[in-house]
Short mmCIF file of C-alpha atoms and ligand atoms in Angstrom, two decimals:
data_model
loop_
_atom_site.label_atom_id
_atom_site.label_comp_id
_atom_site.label_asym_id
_atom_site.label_seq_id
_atom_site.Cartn_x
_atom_site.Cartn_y
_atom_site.Cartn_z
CA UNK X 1 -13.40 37.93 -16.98
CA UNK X 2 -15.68 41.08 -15.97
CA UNK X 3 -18.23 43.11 -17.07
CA UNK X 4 -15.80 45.93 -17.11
CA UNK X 5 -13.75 44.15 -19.88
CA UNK X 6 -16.57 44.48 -21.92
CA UNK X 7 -17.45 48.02 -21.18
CA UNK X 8 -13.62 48.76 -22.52
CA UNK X 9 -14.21 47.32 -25.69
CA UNK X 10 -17.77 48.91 -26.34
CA UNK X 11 -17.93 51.90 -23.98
CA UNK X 12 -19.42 53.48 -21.38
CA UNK X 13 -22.57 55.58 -23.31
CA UNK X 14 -25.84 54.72 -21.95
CA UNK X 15 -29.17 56.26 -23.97
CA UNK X 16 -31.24 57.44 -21.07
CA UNK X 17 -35.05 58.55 -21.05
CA UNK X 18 -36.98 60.38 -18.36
CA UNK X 19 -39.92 58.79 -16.97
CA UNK X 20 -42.94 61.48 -17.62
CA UNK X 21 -41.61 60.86 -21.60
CA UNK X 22 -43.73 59.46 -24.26
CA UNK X 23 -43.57 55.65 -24.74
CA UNK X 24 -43.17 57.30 -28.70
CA UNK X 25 -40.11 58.50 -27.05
CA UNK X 26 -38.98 55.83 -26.09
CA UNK X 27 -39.49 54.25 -29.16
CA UNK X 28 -37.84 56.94 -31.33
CA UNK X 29 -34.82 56.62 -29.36
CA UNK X 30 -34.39 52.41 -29.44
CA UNK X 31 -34.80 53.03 -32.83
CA UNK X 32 -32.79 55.81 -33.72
CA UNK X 33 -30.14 54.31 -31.70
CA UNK X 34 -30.65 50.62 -33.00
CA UNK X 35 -30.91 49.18 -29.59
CA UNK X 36 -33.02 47.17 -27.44
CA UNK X 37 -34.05 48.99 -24.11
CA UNK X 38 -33.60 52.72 -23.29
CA UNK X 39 -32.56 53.08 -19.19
CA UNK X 40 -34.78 55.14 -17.30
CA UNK X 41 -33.13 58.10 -15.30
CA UNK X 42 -34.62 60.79 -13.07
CA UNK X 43 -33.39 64.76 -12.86
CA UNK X 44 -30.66 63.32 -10.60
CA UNK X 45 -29.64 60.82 -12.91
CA UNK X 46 -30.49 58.24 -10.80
CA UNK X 47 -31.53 54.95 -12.49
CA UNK X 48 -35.65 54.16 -11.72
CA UNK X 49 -36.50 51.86 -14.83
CA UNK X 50 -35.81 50.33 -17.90
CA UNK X 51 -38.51 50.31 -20.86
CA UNK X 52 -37.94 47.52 -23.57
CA UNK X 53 -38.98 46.47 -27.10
CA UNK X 54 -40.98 43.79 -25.10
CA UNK X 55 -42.42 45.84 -22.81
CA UNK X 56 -43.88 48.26 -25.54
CA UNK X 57 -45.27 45.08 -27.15
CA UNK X 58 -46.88 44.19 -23.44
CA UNK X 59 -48.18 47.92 -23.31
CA UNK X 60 -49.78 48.11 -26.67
CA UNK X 61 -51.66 44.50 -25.33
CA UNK X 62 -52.66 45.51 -22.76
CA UNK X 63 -53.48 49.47 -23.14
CA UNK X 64 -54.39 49.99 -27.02
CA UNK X 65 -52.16 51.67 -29.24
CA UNK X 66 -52.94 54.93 -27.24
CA UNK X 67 -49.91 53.38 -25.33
CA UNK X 68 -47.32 55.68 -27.03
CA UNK X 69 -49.00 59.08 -25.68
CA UNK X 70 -48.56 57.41 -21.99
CA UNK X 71 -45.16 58.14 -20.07
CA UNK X 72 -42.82 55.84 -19.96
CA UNK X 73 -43.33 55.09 -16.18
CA UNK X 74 -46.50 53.69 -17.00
CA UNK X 75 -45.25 50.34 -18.71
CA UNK X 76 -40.88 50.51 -17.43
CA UNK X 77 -39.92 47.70 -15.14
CA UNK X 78 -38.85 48.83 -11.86
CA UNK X 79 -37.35 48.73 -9.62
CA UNK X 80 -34.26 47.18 -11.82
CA UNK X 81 -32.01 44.42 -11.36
CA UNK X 82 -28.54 45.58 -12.22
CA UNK X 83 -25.13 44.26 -11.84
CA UNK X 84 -21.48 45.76 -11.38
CA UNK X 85 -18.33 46.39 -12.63
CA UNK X 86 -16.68 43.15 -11.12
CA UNK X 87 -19.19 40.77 -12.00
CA UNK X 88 -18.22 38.03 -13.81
CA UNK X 89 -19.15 37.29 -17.72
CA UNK X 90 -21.10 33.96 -16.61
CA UNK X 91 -22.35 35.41 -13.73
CA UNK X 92 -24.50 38.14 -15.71
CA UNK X 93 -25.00 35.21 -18.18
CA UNK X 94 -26.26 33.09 -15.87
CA UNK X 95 -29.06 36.42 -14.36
CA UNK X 96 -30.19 37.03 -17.66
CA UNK X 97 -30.78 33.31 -18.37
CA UNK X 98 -32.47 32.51 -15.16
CA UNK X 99 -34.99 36.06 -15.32
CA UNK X 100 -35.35 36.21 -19.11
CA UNK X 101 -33.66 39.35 -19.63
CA UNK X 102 -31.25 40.54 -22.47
CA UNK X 103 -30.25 43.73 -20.77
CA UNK X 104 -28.23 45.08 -17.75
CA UNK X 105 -27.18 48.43 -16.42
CA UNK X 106 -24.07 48.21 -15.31
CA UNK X 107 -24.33 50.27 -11.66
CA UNK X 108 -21.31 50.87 -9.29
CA UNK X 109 -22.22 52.89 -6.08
CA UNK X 110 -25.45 54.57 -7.64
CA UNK X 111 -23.42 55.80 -10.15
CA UNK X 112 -24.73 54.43 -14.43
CA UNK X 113 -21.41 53.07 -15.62
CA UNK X 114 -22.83 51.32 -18.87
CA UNK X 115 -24.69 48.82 -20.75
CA UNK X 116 -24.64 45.59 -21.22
CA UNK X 117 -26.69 42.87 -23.40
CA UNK X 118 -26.85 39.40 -24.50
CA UNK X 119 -25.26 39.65 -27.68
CA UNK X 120 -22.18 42.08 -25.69
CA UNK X 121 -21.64 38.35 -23.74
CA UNK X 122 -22.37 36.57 -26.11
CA UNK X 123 -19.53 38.13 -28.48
CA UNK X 124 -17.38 38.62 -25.42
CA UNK X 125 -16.91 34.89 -24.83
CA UNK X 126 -17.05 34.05 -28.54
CA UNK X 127 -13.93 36.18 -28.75
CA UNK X 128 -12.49 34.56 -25.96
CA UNK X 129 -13.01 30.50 -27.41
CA UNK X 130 -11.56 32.11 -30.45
CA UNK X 131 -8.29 32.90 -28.79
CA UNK X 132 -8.09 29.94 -26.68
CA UNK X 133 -8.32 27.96 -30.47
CA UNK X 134 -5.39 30.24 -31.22
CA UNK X 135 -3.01 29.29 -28.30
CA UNK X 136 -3.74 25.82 -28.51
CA UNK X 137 -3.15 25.81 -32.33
CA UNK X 138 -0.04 27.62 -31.35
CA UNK X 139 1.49 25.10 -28.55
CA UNK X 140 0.54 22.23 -31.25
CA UNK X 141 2.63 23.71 -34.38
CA UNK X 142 5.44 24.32 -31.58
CA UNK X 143 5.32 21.59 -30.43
N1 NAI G 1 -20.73 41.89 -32.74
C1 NAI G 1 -20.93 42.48 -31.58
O1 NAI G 1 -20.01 43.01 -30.96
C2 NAI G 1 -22.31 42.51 -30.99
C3 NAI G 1 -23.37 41.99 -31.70
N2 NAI G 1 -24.63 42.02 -31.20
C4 NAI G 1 -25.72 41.41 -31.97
O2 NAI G 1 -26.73 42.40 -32.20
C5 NAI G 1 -28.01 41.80 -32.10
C6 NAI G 1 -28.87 42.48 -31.06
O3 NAI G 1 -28.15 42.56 -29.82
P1 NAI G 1 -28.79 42.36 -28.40
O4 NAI G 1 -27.68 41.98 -27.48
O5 NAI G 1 -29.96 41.45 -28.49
O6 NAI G 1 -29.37 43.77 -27.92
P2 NAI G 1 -29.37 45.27 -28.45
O7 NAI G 1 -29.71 45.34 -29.89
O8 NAI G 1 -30.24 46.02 -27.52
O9 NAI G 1 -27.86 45.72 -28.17
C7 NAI G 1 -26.94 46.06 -29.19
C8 NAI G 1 -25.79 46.84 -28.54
O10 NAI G 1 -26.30 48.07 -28.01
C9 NAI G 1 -26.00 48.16 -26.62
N3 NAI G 1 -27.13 48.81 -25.94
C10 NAI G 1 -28.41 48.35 -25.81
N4 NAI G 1 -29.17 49.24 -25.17
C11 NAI G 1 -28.36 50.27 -24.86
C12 NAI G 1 -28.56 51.51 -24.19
N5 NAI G 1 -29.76 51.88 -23.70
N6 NAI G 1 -27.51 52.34 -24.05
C13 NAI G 1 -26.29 52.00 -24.55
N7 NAI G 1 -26.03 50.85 -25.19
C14 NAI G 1 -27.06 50.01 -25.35
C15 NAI G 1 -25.79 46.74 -26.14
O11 NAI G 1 -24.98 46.72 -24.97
C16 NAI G 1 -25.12 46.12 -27.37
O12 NAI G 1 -23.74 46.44 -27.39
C17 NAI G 1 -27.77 40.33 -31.79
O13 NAI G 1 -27.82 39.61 -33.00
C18 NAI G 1 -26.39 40.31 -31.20
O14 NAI G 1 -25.74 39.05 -31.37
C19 NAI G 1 -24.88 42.59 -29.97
C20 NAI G 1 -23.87 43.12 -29.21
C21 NAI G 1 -22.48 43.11 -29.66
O1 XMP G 2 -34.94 44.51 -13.56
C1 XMP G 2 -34.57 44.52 -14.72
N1 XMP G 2 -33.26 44.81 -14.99
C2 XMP G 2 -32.77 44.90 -16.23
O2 XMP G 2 -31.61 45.21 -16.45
C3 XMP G 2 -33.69 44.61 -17.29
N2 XMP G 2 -33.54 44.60 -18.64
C4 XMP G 2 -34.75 44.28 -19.12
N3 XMP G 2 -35.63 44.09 -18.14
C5 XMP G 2 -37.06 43.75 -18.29
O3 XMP G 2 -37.13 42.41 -18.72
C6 XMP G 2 -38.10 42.28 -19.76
C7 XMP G 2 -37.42 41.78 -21.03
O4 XMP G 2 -36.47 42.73 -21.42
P1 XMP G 2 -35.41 42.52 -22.60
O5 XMP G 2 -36.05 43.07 -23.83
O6 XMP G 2 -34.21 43.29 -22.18
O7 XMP G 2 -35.17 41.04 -22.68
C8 XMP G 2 -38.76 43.65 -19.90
O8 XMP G 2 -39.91 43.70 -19.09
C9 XMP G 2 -37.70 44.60 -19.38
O9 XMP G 2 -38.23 45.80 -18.82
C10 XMP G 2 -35.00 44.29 -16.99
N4 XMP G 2 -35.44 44.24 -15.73
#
């Protein structure tokens, strides 16, 4: 199963932030929105970074609290690893296993399709075990 399967069950809204804003910003919005990592989009809309919990907690090591008056731009990762529409559920899995990341932009021909995170995969194949459970329960009692 894809990455798309999971963007039909949870959507397609990304929470974006521009570059020159605050790290506070960037903050307010995580927080407000209870997530993780806010993408990083230019005017065009063009994806040039992500800025995560983590990274705030690298930025306020390494440049004082004064950290949340900087832009964004100063502490996002970038360029960003993404993946696409068709990837597979283990395949994303297996890239945010291997780099140590719990978030992906989901990117199909420059255009920001979604979001997707650990616990998104997590629950995705969760769901899926479950149902297998169910169909093998169901062949038994039919049996
Ligand atoms: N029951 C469920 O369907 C889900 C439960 N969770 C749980 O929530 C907790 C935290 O989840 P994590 O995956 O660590 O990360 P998270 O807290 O950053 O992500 C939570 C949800 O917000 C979405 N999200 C994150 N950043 C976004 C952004 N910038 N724009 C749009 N959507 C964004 C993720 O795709 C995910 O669906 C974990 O305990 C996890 O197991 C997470 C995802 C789905
Ligand atoms: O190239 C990247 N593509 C991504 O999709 C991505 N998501 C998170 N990160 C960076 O990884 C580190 C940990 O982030 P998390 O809080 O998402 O685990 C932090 O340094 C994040 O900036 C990414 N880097």
């Amino acid at each position: 199963m894809s990455v798309e399967a999971i963007l039909k069950t949870k959507g397609s809204n990304v929470f974006t932030i521009r570059p020159e804003h605050s790290v506070a910003d960037a903050a307010a919005l995580m927080s407000a929105k209870k997530v993780g990592v806010a993408v990083v989009c230019d005017a065009k809309g063009t994806v040039v970074g992500v800025v995560s919990e983590r990274d705030i907690v690298s930025g306020i090591t390494q440049f004082g609290k004064g950290v949340v008056d900087m832009p964004v731009r100063n502490i996002m990762t970038s360029p960003v690893l993404t993946c696409g529409p068709g990837d597979s559920v283990k395949r994303i899995m297996e890239i945010m296993t291997e780099r140590r990341i719990r978030h992906l932009p989901v990117v199909d021909g420059g255009d920001l399709l979604g979001m997707v995170s650990i616990g998104d995969a997590v629950n995705f194949r969760l769901r899926e075990a479950q149902m297998e459970t169910a169909v093998l329960r169901d062949i038994a009692v039919t049996r």
